[in-house]
Amino acid sequence: FFFFQIVEIIIFCILLYFYKRKAVKHIMVLLMMVALLASLTVIAVKAVSSMIALSVTGKMQLTYSIFYIMSVLMATSCAFQIKFLNQAVHLYEATAVVPINFVFFTTSAIISGVIFYREFQSATLLSVFMFLFGCLLSFLGVIIIARNKKEEHLQIPFIDCGHIPGQKLTGKIQPDSHSSCYGTLNKEDDSVKRQS
């Protein structure tokens, strides 16, 4: 597990170097950083939730420093995941970001869980095969759904304020900033509102 974490940290630092110093904001760079952080998040979330569950059943775990280390790791990795994912969504279409992020995130979460928690240790070969086959089917499903979804483009990119359907243009659109009643209702408008 430590070897796996060292490899992940080295890859993350290389990607972060290209992201910060070389201004490489390619979708794969951003989502690989999200995926590497996701593996830490999965380990931290499972550790924190297990320790809270044990504390509730009577075996107090909140006195151990590892609980707070994992809590900080969980919050920090989640915050940076959101930062990089938000950057990817701003730079690229959601139809490209969502399937790639789903595949990378799920794969890194599975690998980190398998290595750290040894989730496949007692599983049969058929169970492992069915699990991996199910992952493959879900990856393909997300990619196919996202690929076939096309962006809707409006024919008119904006509404002309002078031609709002059902509305008549009754005067100035913007009030005169040099007028004494700038930012307030006219007396005529006040009296009309009182009557209604």
PDB file of C-alpha atoms in Angstrom:
ATOM      1  CA  PHE A   1       0.000   0.000   0.000  1.00  0.00           C
ATOM      2  CA  PHE A   2       2.803   2.433   0.833  1.00  0.00           C
ATOM      3  CA  PHE A   3       4.454   1.699  -2.510  1.00  0.00           C
ATOM      4  CA  PHE A   4       1.092   2.355  -4.214  1.00  0.00           C
ATOM      5  CA  GLN A   5       0.706   5.667  -2.335  1.00  0.00           C
ATOM      6  CA  ILE A   6       4.255   6.768  -3.199  1.00  0.00           C
ATOM      7  CA  VAL A   7       3.615   6.058  -6.889  1.00  0.00           C
ATOM      8  CA  GLU A   8       0.326   8.005  -6.689  1.00  0.00           C
ATOM      9  CA  ILE A   9       2.006  10.983  -4.977  1.00  0.00           C
ATOM     10  CA  ILE A  10       4.792  11.065  -7.583  1.00  0.00           C
ATOM     11  CA  ILE A  11       2.288  10.961 -10.465  1.00  0.00           C
ATOM     12  CA  PHE A  12       0.142  13.637  -8.772  1.00  0.00           C
ATOM     13  CA  CYS A  13       3.178  15.910  -8.257  1.00  0.00           C
ATOM     14  CA  ILE A  14       4.197  15.523 -11.926  1.00  0.00           C
ATOM     15  CA  LEU A  15       0.657  16.345 -13.076  1.00  0.00           C
ATOM     16  CA  LEU A  16       0.472  19.282 -10.645  1.00  0.00           C
ATOM     17  CA  TYR A  17       3.790  20.593 -11.989  1.00  0.00           C
ATOM     18  CA  PHE A  18       2.454  20.541 -15.552  1.00  0.00           C
ATOM     19  CA  TYR A  19      -0.824  22.082 -14.373  1.00  0.00           C
ATOM     20  CA  LYS A  20       0.755  24.940 -12.380  1.00  0.00           C
ATOM     21  CA  ARG A  21       4.102  25.665 -14.035  1.00  0.00           C
ATOM     22  CA  LYS A  22       3.441  24.744 -17.660  1.00  0.00           C
ATOM     23  CA  ALA A  23      -0.266  25.762 -17.605  1.00  0.00           C
ATOM     24  CA  VAL A  24      -1.322  22.423 -19.102  1.00  0.00           C
ATOM     25  CA  LYS A  25      -5.059  22.262 -18.515  1.00  0.00           C
ATOM     26  CA  HIS A  26      -5.860  19.235 -20.654  1.00  0.00           C
ATOM     27  CA  ILE A  27      -8.958  17.282 -19.612  1.00  0.00           C
ATOM     28  CA  MET A  28      -6.915  14.145 -18.907  1.00  0.00           C
ATOM     29  CA  VAL A  29      -4.489  16.015 -16.626  1.00  0.00           C
ATOM     30  CA  LEU A  30      -7.316  17.567 -14.600  1.00  0.00           C
ATOM     31  CA  LEU A  31      -9.329  14.367 -14.283  1.00  0.00           C
ATOM     32  CA  MET A  32      -6.273  12.229 -13.484  1.00  0.00           C
ATOM     33  CA  MET A  33      -5.586  14.560 -10.539  1.00  0.00           C
ATOM     34  CA  VAL A  34      -9.218  14.193  -9.453  1.00  0.00           C
ATOM     35  CA  ALA A  35      -8.924  10.392  -9.692  1.00  0.00           C
ATOM     36  CA  LEU A  36      -5.686  10.272  -7.692  1.00  0.00           C
ATOM     37  CA  LEU A  37      -7.275  12.395  -4.982  1.00  0.00           C
ATOM     38  CA  ALA A  38     -10.347  10.143  -5.115  1.00  0.00           C
ATOM     39  CA  SER A  39      -8.304   7.132  -4.060  1.00  0.00           C
ATOM     40  CA  LEU A  40      -7.211   9.009  -0.930  1.00  0.00           C
ATOM     41  CA  THR A  41     -10.773  10.160  -0.302  1.00  0.00           C
ATOM     42  CA  VAL A  42     -12.140   6.604  -0.478  1.00  0.00           C
ATOM     43  CA  ILE A  43      -9.593   5.328   2.043  1.00  0.00           C
ATOM     44  CA  ALA A  44     -10.146   8.283   4.386  1.00  0.00           C
ATOM     45  CA  VAL A  45     -13.958   8.144   4.193  1.00  0.00           C
ATOM     46  CA  LYS A  46     -14.035   4.418   4.895  1.00  0.00           C
ATOM     47  CA  ALA A  47     -11.628   4.837   7.822  1.00  0.00           C
ATOM     48  CA  VAL A  48     -13.566   7.742   9.361  1.00  0.00           C
ATOM     49  CA  SER A  49     -16.952   6.056   8.910  1.00  0.00           C
ATOM     50  CA  SER A  50     -15.642   2.780  10.399  1.00  0.00           C
ATOM     51  CA  MET A  51     -14.193   4.595  13.396  1.00  0.00           C
ATOM     52  CA  ILE A  52     -17.448   6.505  13.977  1.00  0.00           C
ATOM     53  CA  ALA A  53     -19.451   3.258  13.716  1.00  0.00           C
ATOM     54  CA  LEU A  54     -17.142   1.558  16.247  1.00  0.00           C
ATOM     55  CA  SER A  55     -17.421   4.577  18.575  1.00  0.00           C
ATOM     56  CA  VAL A  56     -21.221   4.403  18.460  1.00  0.00           C
ATOM     57  CA  THR A  57     -21.179   0.697  19.388  1.00  0.00           C
ATOM     58  CA  GLY A  58     -19.061   1.431  22.465  1.00  0.00           C
ATOM     59  CA  LYS A  59     -15.456   1.035  21.293  1.00  0.00           C
ATOM     60  CA  MET A  60     -14.347   4.676  21.443  1.00  0.00           C
ATOM     61  CA  GLN A  61     -12.134   5.547  18.479  1.00  0.00           C
ATOM     62  CA  LEU A  62     -12.301   9.346  18.634  1.00  0.00           C
ATOM     63  CA  THR A  63      -9.427   9.517  21.110  1.00  0.00           C
ATOM     64  CA  TYR A  64      -6.947   8.230  18.524  1.00  0.00           C
ATOM     65  CA  SER A  65      -5.042  10.800  16.455  1.00  0.00           C
ATOM     66  CA  ILE A  66      -5.495   8.727  13.270  1.00  0.00           C
ATOM     67  CA  PHE A  67      -9.212   9.634  13.317  1.00  0.00           C
ATOM     68  CA  TYR A  68      -8.390  13.342  13.031  1.00  0.00           C
ATOM     69  CA  ILE A  69      -5.631  12.768  10.479  1.00  0.00           C
ATOM     70  CA  MET A  70      -8.069  10.820   8.291  1.00  0.00           C
ATOM     71  CA  SER A  71     -10.760  13.497   8.774  1.00  0.00           C
ATOM     72  CA  VAL A  72      -8.384  16.240   7.615  1.00  0.00           C
ATOM     73  CA  LEU A  73      -7.220  14.071   4.699  1.00  0.00           C
ATOM     74  CA  MET A  74     -10.841  13.418   3.718  1.00  0.00           C
ATOM     75  CA  ALA A  75     -11.837  17.104   3.791  1.00  0.00           C
ATOM     76  CA  THR A  76      -8.687  18.276   1.990  1.00  0.00           C
ATOM     77  CA  SER A  77      -8.837  15.690  -0.781  1.00  0.00           C
ATOM     78  CA  CYS A  78     -12.551  16.396  -1.337  1.00  0.00           C
ATOM     79  CA  ALA A  79     -11.921  20.147  -1.567  1.00  0.00           C
ATOM     80  CA  PHE A  80      -9.144  19.750  -4.136  1.00  0.00           C
ATOM     81  CA  GLN A  81     -11.193  17.235  -6.122  1.00  0.00           C
ATOM     82  CA  ILE A  82     -13.973  19.813  -6.368  1.00  0.00           C
ATOM     83  CA  LYS A  83     -11.472  22.492  -7.430  1.00  0.00           C
ATOM     84  CA  PHE A  84      -9.997  20.430 -10.279  1.00  0.00           C
ATOM     85  CA  LEU A  85     -13.370  19.026 -11.369  1.00  0.00           C
ATOM     86  CA  ASN A  86     -14.845  22.534 -11.424  1.00  0.00           C
ATOM     87  CA  GLN A  87     -11.927  23.684 -13.576  1.00  0.00           C
ATOM     88  CA  ALA A  88     -12.527  20.793 -16.002  1.00  0.00           C
ATOM     89  CA  VAL A  89     -16.250  21.592 -16.274  1.00  0.00           C
ATOM     90  CA  HIS A  90     -15.456  25.246 -17.006  1.00  0.00           C
ATOM     91  CA  LEU A  91     -12.948  24.380 -19.740  1.00  0.00           C
ATOM     92  CA  TYR A  92     -14.667  21.385 -21.366  1.00  0.00           C
ATOM     93  CA  GLU A  93     -18.189  20.213 -22.109  1.00  0.00           C
ATOM     94  CA  ALA A  94     -19.945  18.180 -19.437  1.00  0.00           C
ATOM     95  CA  THR A  95     -20.549  15.427 -21.987  1.00  0.00           C
ATOM     96  CA  ALA A  96     -16.777  14.885 -22.100  1.00  0.00           C
ATOM     97  CA  VAL A  97     -16.015  15.467 -18.408  1.00  0.00           C
ATOM     98  CA  VAL A  98     -18.687  13.235 -16.862  1.00  0.00           C
ATOM     99  CA  PRO A  99     -17.839   9.878 -18.491  1.00  0.00           C
ATOM    100  CA  ILE A 100     -14.067  10.316 -18.177  1.00  0.00           C
ATOM    101  CA  ASN A 101     -14.382  11.386 -14.541  1.00  0.00           C
ATOM    102  CA  PHE A 102     -16.722   8.469 -13.772  1.00  0.00           C
ATOM    103  CA  VAL A 103     -14.328   5.910 -15.246  1.00  0.00           C
ATOM    104  CA  PHE A 104     -11.197   7.407 -13.636  1.00  0.00           C
ATOM    105  CA  PHE A 105     -12.846   7.995 -10.247  1.00  0.00           C
ATOM    106  CA  THR A 106     -14.377   4.517 -10.045  1.00  0.00           C
ATOM    107  CA  THR A 107     -11.196   2.789 -11.194  1.00  0.00           C
ATOM    108  CA  SER A 108      -9.002   4.615  -8.673  1.00  0.00           C
ATOM    109  CA  ALA A 109     -11.508   3.979  -5.872  1.00  0.00           C
ATOM    110  CA  ILE A 110     -11.611   0.250  -6.693  1.00  0.00           C
ATOM    111  CA  ILE A 111      -7.819  -0.058  -6.902  1.00  0.00           C
ATOM    112  CA  SER A 112      -7.219   1.773  -3.625  1.00  0.00           C
ATOM    113  CA  GLY A 113      -9.914  -0.280  -1.874  1.00  0.00           C
ATOM    114  CA  VAL A 114      -8.482  -3.537  -3.204  1.00  0.00           C
ATOM    115  CA  ILE A 115      -4.947  -2.643  -2.098  1.00  0.00           C
ATOM    116  CA  PHE A 116      -5.667  -0.999   1.269  1.00  0.00           C
ATOM    117  CA  TYR A 117      -8.688  -2.991   2.489  1.00  0.00           C
ATOM    118  CA  ARG A 118      -7.937  -6.233   0.583  1.00  0.00           C
ATOM    119  CA  GLU A 119     -11.537  -6.428  -0.586  1.00  0.00           C
ATOM    120  CA  PHE A 120     -10.945  -9.261  -3.070  1.00  0.00           C
ATOM    121  CA  GLN A 121      -8.869 -11.397  -0.703  1.00  0.00           C
ATOM    122  CA  SER A 122     -11.633 -13.867   0.155  1.00  0.00           C
ATOM    123  CA  ALA A 123     -13.643 -13.460  -3.071  1.00  0.00           C
ATOM    124  CA  THR A 124     -13.937 -16.270  -5.577  1.00  0.00           C
ATOM    125  CA  LEU A 125     -12.677 -15.905  -9.119  1.00  0.00           C
ATOM    126  CA  LEU A 126     -16.253 -15.808 -10.423  1.00  0.00           C
ATOM    127  CA  SER A 127     -17.164 -12.979  -8.008  1.00  0.00           C
ATOM    128  CA  VAL A 128     -14.140 -10.935  -9.077  1.00  0.00           C
ATOM    129  CA  PHE A 129     -14.943 -11.535 -12.751  1.00  0.00           C
ATOM    130  CA  MET A 130     -18.607 -10.563 -12.297  1.00  0.00           C
ATOM    131  CA  PHE A 131     -17.600  -7.421 -10.393  1.00  0.00           C
ATOM    132  CA  LEU A 132     -15.136  -6.330 -13.073  1.00  0.00           C
ATOM    133  CA  PHE A 133     -17.620  -7.198 -15.833  1.00  0.00           C
ATOM    134  CA  GLY A 134     -20.269  -5.079 -14.074  1.00  0.00           C
ATOM    135  CA  CYS A 135     -17.803  -2.165 -13.847  1.00  0.00           C
ATOM    136  CA  LEU A 136     -17.032  -2.495 -17.547  1.00  0.00           C
ATOM    137  CA  LEU A 137     -20.743  -2.482 -18.431  1.00  0.00           C
ATOM    138  CA  SER A 138     -21.379   0.614 -16.300  1.00  0.00           C
ATOM    139  CA  PHE A 139     -18.401   2.393 -17.888  1.00  0.00           C
ATOM    140  CA  LEU A 140     -19.678   1.592 -21.374  1.00  0.00           C
ATOM    141  CA  GLY A 141     -23.201   2.684 -20.431  1.00  0.00           C
ATOM    142  CA  VAL A 142     -22.063   6.070 -19.127  1.00  0.00           C
ATOM    143  CA  ILE A 143     -19.851   6.662 -22.167  1.00  0.00           C
ATOM    144  CA  ILE A 144     -22.645   5.730 -24.610  1.00  0.00           C
ATOM    145  CA  ILE A 145     -25.224   7.906 -22.833  1.00  0.00           C
ATOM    146  CA  ALA A 146     -22.879  10.903 -22.664  1.00  0.00           C
ATOM    147  CA  ARG A 147     -21.721  10.465 -26.257  1.00  0.00           C
ATOM    148  CA  ASN A 148     -25.229  10.415 -27.729  1.00  0.00           C
ATOM    149  CA  LYS A 149     -26.413  13.446 -25.768  1.00  0.00           C
ATOM    150  CA  LYS A 150     -26.087  16.547 -27.914  1.00  0.00           C
ATOM    151  CA  GLU A 151     -25.972  20.100 -26.669  1.00  0.00           C
ATOM    152  CA  GLU A 152     -29.127  22.089 -27.362  1.00  0.00           C
ATOM    153  CA  HIS A 153     -28.465  25.290 -29.275  1.00  0.00           C
ATOM    154  CA  LEU A 154     -30.995  28.095 -29.207  1.00  0.00           C
ATOM    155  CA  GLN A 155     -31.885  29.747 -32.494  1.00  0.00           C
ATOM    156  CA  ILE A 156     -32.000  33.198 -30.835  1.00  0.00           C
ATOM    157  CA  PRO A 157     -29.145  33.670 -28.363  1.00  0.00           C
ATOM    158  CA  PHE A 158     -30.894  36.526 -26.517  1.00  0.00           C
ATOM    159  CA  ILE A 159     -34.255  38.262 -26.158  1.00  0.00           C
ATOM    160  CA  ASP A 160     -34.464  41.764 -27.528  1.00  0.00           C
ATOM    161  CA  CYS A 161     -35.913  43.910 -24.707  1.00  0.00           C
ATOM    162  CA  GLY A 162     -37.908  45.947 -27.214  1.00  0.00           C
ATOM    163  CA  HIS A 163     -39.715  42.847 -28.517  1.00  0.00           C
ATOM    164  CA  ILE A 164     -40.744  40.824 -25.457  1.00  0.00           C
ATOM    165  CA  PRO A 165     -43.814  38.778 -26.450  1.00  0.00           C
ATOM    166  CA  GLY A 166     -47.016  40.176 -24.888  1.00  0.00           C
ATOM    167  CA  GLN A 167     -45.324  43.298 -23.516  1.00  0.00           C
ATOM    168  CA  LYS A 168     -45.464  46.857 -24.811  1.00  0.00           C
ATOM    169  CA  LEU A 169     -42.489  49.153 -24.557  1.00  0.00           C
ATOM    170  CA  THR A 170     -43.844  52.021 -22.416  1.00  0.00           C
ATOM    171  CA  GLY A 171     -40.890  54.328 -21.986  1.00  0.00           C
ATOM    172  CA  LYS A 172     -37.269  54.345 -21.006  1.00  0.00           C
ATOM    173  CA  ILE A 173     -35.623  51.025 -20.314  1.00  0.00           C
ATOM    174  CA  GLN A 174     -33.045  52.558 -17.960  1.00  0.00           C
ATOM    175  CA  PRO A 175     -33.860  55.495 -15.648  1.00  0.00           C
ATOM    176  CA  ASP A 176     -32.031  58.744 -16.067  1.00  0.00           C
ATOM    177  CA  SER A 177     -29.135  58.694 -13.588  1.00  0.00           C
ATOM    178  CA  HIS A 178     -29.150  62.499 -13.324  1.00  0.00           C
ATOM    179  CA  SER A 179     -32.805  62.587 -12.270  1.00  0.00           C
ATOM    180  CA  SER A 180     -33.748  63.188  -8.633  1.00  0.00           C
ATOM    181  CA  CYS A 181     -35.905  60.046  -8.618  1.00  0.00           C
ATOM    182  CA  TYR A 182     -33.160  57.700  -9.854  1.00  0.00           C
ATOM    183  CA  GLY A 183     -33.628  54.331  -8.153  1.00  0.00           C
ATOM    184  CA  THR A 184     -37.095  55.128  -6.790  1.00  0.00           C
ATOM    185  CA  LEU A 185     -40.634  54.674  -8.044  1.00  0.00           C
ATOM    186  CA  ASN A 186     -42.356  57.547  -9.791  1.00  0.00           C
ATOM    187  CA  LYS A 187     -45.281  59.166  -7.987  1.00  0.00           C
ATOM    188  CA  GLU A 188     -47.577  58.029 -10.804  1.00  0.00           C
ATOM    189  CA  ASP A 189     -46.472  54.425 -10.341  1.00  0.00           C
ATOM    190  CA  ASP A 190     -47.024  54.737  -6.557  1.00  0.00           C
ATOM    191  CA  SER A 191     -50.577  55.983  -6.947  1.00  0.00           C
ATOM    192  CA  VAL A 192     -51.417  53.239  -9.477  1.00  0.00           C
ATOM    193  CA  LYS A 193     -50.118  50.563  -7.084  1.00  0.00           C
ATOM    194  CA  ARG A 194     -52.185  52.012  -4.189  1.00  0.00           C
ATOM    195  CA  GLN A 195     -55.363  51.886  -6.258  1.00  0.00           C
ATOM    196  CA  SER A 196     -54.806  48.232  -7.212  1.00  0.00           C
TER     197      SER A 196
END
